[in-house]
CSV table of C-alpha atoms and ligand atoms in Angstrom, one decimal:
chain,number,residue,atom,x,y,z
L,1,MET,CA,16.6,43.6,-9.5
L,2,LYS,CA,13.3,45.3,-8.5
L,3,ASN,CA,12.9,49.0,-8.0
L,4,LYS,CA,13.4,50.7,-4.7
L,5,ILE,CA,10.9,52.5,-2.5
L,6,VAL,CA,11.7,55.6,-0.5
L,7,ALA,CA,9.0,56.5,2.0
L,8,GLY,CA,9.0,59.6,4.2
L,9,ASN,CA,7.3,59.4,7.7
L,10,TRP,CA,6.9,62.9,8.8
L,11,LYS,CA,5.6,61.8,12.2
L,12,MET,CA,3.9,64.6,14.3
L,13,ASN,CA,5.7,67.5,12.6
L,14,THR,CA,4.9,70.5,10.4
L,15,SER,CA,2.2,73.2,10.5
L,16,PHE,CA,-0.2,73.4,7.6
L,17,SER,CA,1.9,75.9,5.7
L,18,GLU,CA,5.1,74.1,6.4
L,19,ALA,CA,3.5,70.9,5.1
L,20,GLU,CA,2.5,72.7,2.0
L,21,ASP,CA,6.0,74.1,1.4
L,22,LEU,CA,7.5,70.7,1.9
L,23,LEU,CA,5.1,69.0,-0.4
L,24,VAL,CA,5.7,71.6,-3.1
L,25,ALA,CA,9.5,71.4,-2.6
L,26,ILE,CA,9.4,67.6,-3.0
L,27,ALA,CA,7.2,67.8,-6.0
L,28,GLU,CA,9.5,70.4,-7.6
L,29,GLY,CA,12.6,68.4,-6.7
L,30,ILE,CA,11.5,65.2,-8.4
L,31,ASN,CA,9.9,67.1,-11.3
L,32,ASP,CA,12.8,66.7,-13.7
L,33,MET,CA,13.8,63.2,-12.6
L,34,ILE,CA,12.8,60.1,-14.5
L,35,LEU,CA,12.2,58.0,-11.5
L,36,GLU,CA,12.4,54.3,-11.1
L,37,THR,CA,12.0,54.6,-7.4
L,38,ASP,CA,8.5,54.7,-5.8
L,39,ILE,CA,8.3,57.7,-3.5
L,40,ILE,CA,5.7,57.6,-0.7
L,41,VAL,CA,5.0,60.7,1.5
L,42,CYS,CA,3.3,60.1,4.8
L,43,PRO,CA,2.2,63.4,6.3
L,44,PRO,CA,0.0,63.8,9.4
L,45,PHE,CA,-3.7,63.2,8.8
L,46,PRO,CA,-4.9,66.8,8.3
L,47,TYR,CA,-2.5,67.2,5.3
L,48,LEU,CA,-3.4,64.0,3.5
L,49,GLU,CA,-5.8,65.6,1.1
L,50,MET,CA,-3.4,68.4,0.3
L,51,ALA,CA,-0.6,65.8,-0.3
L,52,ALA,CA,-2.9,63.9,-2.6
L,53,ASP,CA,-3.7,67.1,-4.5
L,54,VAL,CA,0.0,68.0,-4.9
L,55,SER,CA,0.9,64.4,-5.8
L,56,GLU,CA,-1.5,64.4,-8.8
L,57,GLU,CA,0.9,66.8,-10.6
L,58,SER,CA,3.9,65.0,-9.3
L,59,GLY,CA,5.5,61.6,-9.2
L,60,PHE,CA,4.9,60.7,-5.5
L,61,LEU,CA,2.4,58.5,-3.7
L,62,VAL,CA,0.6,59.3,-0.5
L,63,GLY,CA,0.4,57.3,2.8
L,64,ALA,CA,-1.0,57.8,6.3
L,65,GLN,CA,0.9,57.1,9.5
L,66,ASN,CA,-1.9,55.3,11.4
L,67,VAL,CA,-5.4,53.9,11.1
L,68,SER,CA,-8.1,52.9,13.5
L,69,SER,CA,-8.5,49.2,14.5
L,70,GLU,CA,-12.3,49.9,14.3
L,71,LYS,CA,-14.3,50.2,11.1
L,72,ALA,CA,-16.7,53.1,11.9
L,73,GLY,CA,-19.0,54.6,14.5
L,74,ALA,CA,-18.7,55.9,18.0
L,75,TYR,CA,-14.9,56.1,18.4
L,76,THR,CA,-14.2,59.7,19.0
L,77,GLY,CA,-11.0,60.9,17.5
L,78,GLU,CA,-10.3,57.8,15.5
L,79,ILE,CA,-9.6,57.8,11.7
L,80,SER,CA,-10.9,54.8,9.7
L,81,ALA,CA,-9.3,53.1,6.7
L,82,THR,CA,-12.4,54.3,4.6
L,83,MET,CA,-11.6,57.9,5.5
L,84,LEU,CA,-7.9,57.5,4.6
L,85,LYS,CA,-8.9,56.1,1.2
L,86,SER,CA,-11.4,58.9,0.6
L,87,ALA,CA,-8.7,61.5,1.5
L,88,GLY,CA,-6.3,60.0,-1.1
L,89,ALA,CA,-4.1,57.7,0.9
L,90,ASP,CA,-3.0,54.5,-0.9
L,91,PHE,CA,-0.5,53.4,1.8
L,92,CYS,CA,-0.5,53.4,5.6
L,93,ILE,CA,2.2,52.8,8.2
L,94,VAL,CA,1.2,50.2,10.8
L,95,GLY,CA,2.9,48.8,13.9
L,96,HIS,CA,5.5,51.6,14.2
L,97,SER,CA,7.4,51.1,17.4
L,98,GLU,CA,6.4,54.6,18.6
L,99,ARG,CA,2.8,53.5,18.5
L,100,ARG,CA,3.5,50.1,20.0
L,101,ILE,CA,5.4,51.8,22.9
L,102,HIS,CA,3.6,55.1,23.5
L,103,PHE,CA,0.1,54.0,22.6
L,104,ASN,CA,0.2,50.4,23.7
L,105,GLU,CA,-0.8,49.0,20.4
L,106,SER,CA,-1.2,45.2,20.8
L,107,ASP,CA,-0.7,42.5,18.2
L,108,GLU,CA,-4.5,42.1,18.1
L,109,MET,CA,-5.0,45.7,17.3
L,110,LEU,CA,-2.4,45.6,14.5
L,111,ILE,CA,-4.1,42.6,13.0
L,112,LYS,CA,-7.4,44.5,12.9
L,113,LYS,CA,-5.7,47.5,11.4
L,114,VAL,CA,-4.0,45.5,8.6
L,115,ASN,CA,-7.3,43.9,7.8
L,116,ASN,CA,-9.1,47.2,7.7
L,117,LEU,CA,-6.5,48.6,5.3
L,118,LEU,CA,-6.5,45.7,3.0
L,119,ASP,CA,-10.3,45.8,2.8
L,120,GLU,CA,-9.9,49.4,1.5
L,121,ASP,CA,-7.1,48.5,-0.9
L,122,ILE,CA,-4.6,50.5,1.1
L,123,ILE,CA,-1.1,49.0,1.3
L,124,PRO,CA,0.1,48.6,4.9
L,125,ILE,CA,3.8,49.5,5.5
L,126,PHE,CA,4.2,47.2,8.5
L,127,CYS,CA,7.0,48.0,10.9
L,128,ILE,CA,9.0,45.4,12.9
L,129,GLY,CA,12.2,45.6,14.8
L,130,GLU,CA,13.9,44.9,18.1
L,131,GLN,CA,14.7,47.1,21.1
L,132,LEU,CA,18.3,47.8,22.1
L,133,ALA,CA,18.3,45.3,25.1
L,134,GLU,CA,17.0,42.6,22.7
L,135,ARG,CA,19.9,43.2,20.3
L,136,GLU,CA,22.4,43.3,23.1
L,137,SER,CA,21.2,39.9,24.2
L,138,ASN,CA,21.3,38.7,20.6
L,139,LYS,CA,17.5,38.1,20.5
L,140,GLN,CA,16.9,40.3,17.5
L,141,PHE,CA,16.2,37.5,15.0
L,142,GLN,CA,13.7,35.8,17.4
L,143,VAL,CA,12.0,39.0,18.2
L,144,VAL,CA,11.4,39.8,14.5
L,145,GLU,CA,10.3,36.3,13.8
L,146,ASN,CA,7.8,36.5,16.7
L,147,GLN,CA,6.4,39.8,15.4
L,148,LEU,CA,5.9,38.3,11.9
L,149,ASN,CA,4.3,35.2,13.4
L,150,ASN,CA,2.0,37.1,15.7
L,151,THR,CA,0.8,39.9,13.3
L,152,LEU,CA,1.2,39.0,9.6
L,153,PHE,CA,1.8,35.3,9.0
L,154,HIS,CA,-1.9,34.4,9.5
L,155,LEU,CA,-2.6,36.2,6.2
L,156,PRO,CA,-3.3,34.2,3.1
L,157,GLU,CA,-0.6,34.6,0.4
L,158,SER,CA,-2.8,36.8,-1.7
L,159,ASP,CA,-3.0,39.3,1.1
L,160,PHE,CA,0.5,39.0,2.4
L,161,GLU,CA,1.7,39.9,-1.1
L,162,ARG,CA,0.1,43.3,-0.7
L,163,ILE,CA,2.2,44.2,2.4
L,164,ILE,CA,5.4,46.3,2.5
L,165,ILE,CA,7.6,45.4,5.5
L,166,ALA,CA,9.8,48.0,7.2
L,167,TYR,CA,12.6,46.7,9.4
L,168,GLU,CA,13.2,49.5,12.0
L,169,PRO,CA,15.5,48.6,14.8
L,170,VAL,CA,14.1,50.7,17.7
L,171,TRP,CA,17.6,51.6,18.9
L,172,ALA,CA,18.3,53.3,15.5
L,173,ILE,CA,15.1,55.4,15.4
L,174,GLY,CA,15.8,59.1,15.9
L,175,THR,CA,19.1,58.3,17.6
L,176,GLY,CA,21.6,58.9,14.8
L,177,LYS,CA,22.8,55.3,15.4
L,178,THR,CA,22.1,53.7,12.0
L,179,ALA,CA,22.3,50.0,11.6
L,180,THR,CA,25.4,49.1,9.7
L,181,PRO,CA,24.8,47.8,6.1
L,182,GLN,CA,25.9,44.3,7.4
L,183,GLN,CA,23.4,44.4,10.3
L,184,ALA,CA,20.6,45.6,7.9
L,185,GLN,CA,21.4,43.0,5.2
L,186,GLU,CA,21.6,40.2,7.7
L,187,MET,CA,18.2,41.0,9.2
L,188,HIS,CA,16.6,41.7,5.8
L,189,ALA,CA,17.9,38.3,4.5
L,190,HIS,CA,16.5,36.7,7.7
L,191,ILE,CA,13.1,38.3,7.2
L,192,ARG,CA,13.1,37.1,3.5
L,193,LYS,CA,14.0,33.6,4.5
L,194,LEU,CA,11.1,33.5,7.0
L,195,ILE,CA,8.7,34.7,4.3
L,196,GLU,CA,10.0,32.0,2.0
L,197,GLU,CA,9.5,29.3,4.7
L,198,LYS,CA,6.0,30.5,5.4
L,199,TYR,CA,4.9,31.2,1.8
L,200,ASN,CA,7.3,30.6,-1.0
L,201,LEU,CA,10.3,31.9,-2.9
L,202,LYS,CA,8.4,34.0,-5.3
L,203,THR,CA,6.5,35.9,-2.5
L,204,ALA,CA,9.8,36.2,-0.5
L,205,TYR,CA,11.5,37.7,-3.5
L,206,SER,CA,8.7,40.1,-4.4
L,207,THR,CA,8.1,41.5,-0.9
L,208,TYR,CA,9.5,44.9,-0.3
L,209,ILE,CA,11.6,45.1,2.8
L,210,LEU,CA,12.5,48.7,3.7
L,211,TYR,CA,15.1,49.8,6.3
L,212,GLY,CA,14.2,52.6,8.8
L,213,GLY,CA,16.3,54.2,11.6
L,214,SER,CA,18.5,57.2,11.2
L,215,CYS,CA,18.7,56.7,7.4
L,216,ASN,CA,19.9,59.9,5.7
L,217,SER,CA,21.6,61.2,2.6
L,218,LYS,CA,25.0,60.1,3.9
L,219,ASN,CA,24.3,56.5,4.6
L,220,ALA,CA,21.4,55.7,2.2
L,221,LEU,CA,23.6,54.6,-0.7
L,222,GLU,CA,25.4,51.9,1.3
L,223,LEU,CA,22.2,50.7,3.0
L,224,PHE,CA,20.2,50.6,-0.3
L,225,ALA,CA,23.1,48.8,-2.1
L,226,CYS,CA,22.5,45.8,0.2
L,227,GLN,CA,21.0,42.9,-1.7
L,228,ASP,CA,17.9,42.5,0.5
L,229,VAL,CA,17.3,46.2,1.3
L,230,ASP,CA,14.6,47.4,-1.0
L,231,GLY,CA,14.6,51.0,0.1
L,232,GLY,CA,14.0,53.1,3.2
L,233,LEU,CA,11.4,54.4,5.6
L,234,ILE,CA,12.8,57.8,6.5
L,235,GLY,CA,11.9,59.9,9.5
L,236,GLY,CA,13.8,63.1,10.4
L,237,ALA,CA,15.6,63.3,7.0
L,238,SER,CA,12.2,63.3,5.2
L,239,LEU,CA,11.4,66.7,6.6
L,240,LYS,CA,13.9,68.5,4.5
L,241,ALA,CA,13.2,68.3,0.8
L,242,GLU,CA,16.8,68.5,-0.3
L,243,GLU,CA,17.8,65.7,2.0
L,244,PHE,CA,14.9,63.6,1.0
L,245,ILE,CA,15.6,64.0,-2.6
L,246,GLU,CA,19.3,63.1,-2.1
L,247,ILE,CA,18.0,59.9,-0.5
L,248,ILE,CA,15.8,59.3,-3.5
L,249,ASN,CA,18.9,59.8,-5.7
L,250,ALA,CA,20.8,57.2,-3.7
L,251,ALA,CA,18.0,54.7,-4.5
L,252,GLU,CA,18.1,55.7,-8.2
L,253,THR,CA,21.9,55.1,-8.2
L,254,CYS,CA,21.5,51.7,-6.7
L,255,ILE,CA,18.9,50.7,-9.4
L,256,LYS,CA,21.2,52.0,-12.2
L,257,ASN,CA,24.2,50.2,-10.8
L,258,ASN,CA,22.4,46.8,-11.0
X,1,13P,P1,14.4,58.5,11.8
X,1,13P,O1,14.8,58.4,10.4
X,1,13P,O2,14.1,59.8,12.3
X,1,13P,O3,15.4,57.7,12.7
X,1,13P,O4,13.0,57.7,12.0
X,1,13P,C1,12.8,56.5,11.4
X,1,13P,C2,11.4,56.1,11.5
X,1,13P,O5,10.9,55.9,12.6
X,1,13P,C3,10.6,56.0,10.2
X,1,13P,O6,9.4,55.5,10.5
């Protein structure tokens, strides 16, 4: 069994000093742990450099939450992949449903974002997942397949191998309505099968597929214990160091139990 990944998506939360406190608390919390889990912390842009500094003394990795679809130039307010890399980010969330829904991010934009990140050697954490109405009409498998076909499956194998996938059912994000372990496992196995059909068994096996959506210290263990769930992308519960560390502990327990 491969290791797990626990990634924290702070979204648009924390002031500078709150971010500093949280980073230090995470660093201290994992200080004495011999970790087999990869921990990725994704704070807002202004705190990336601070996160990178704290991470040097600690065992976590740093990611951003978004990147521009453009490379450089006259795009006021945008943040390029080159900037992320120079600020210390080695990962970046792309295609989060909050960006697709509130900022109208299209498949074309997502493709450009992934390409820009890969050009800078930043690993995309690519989010896919169905809306509530789609699940209620049993279209979730088709929706996720379309998302993969439209945004990732054009990549050559050597690039696809560098992607982390996060399955985040939109109805589970920030709602307290977590997918059941059965629902998560079923979808993760489906995603892995699609990767195998498009690429091959080795790539399908080695691709990390994280679960996201109301994952917390109470449900992390049963979700992470599912065969095809390689860890979690955590929103609200990543904003409290103790809670985040308990989720990391759940991932460690799963690794040790296998
Ligand atoms: P919550 O854990 O707050 O539901 O958010 C999940 C998420 O969107 C992570 O990217």
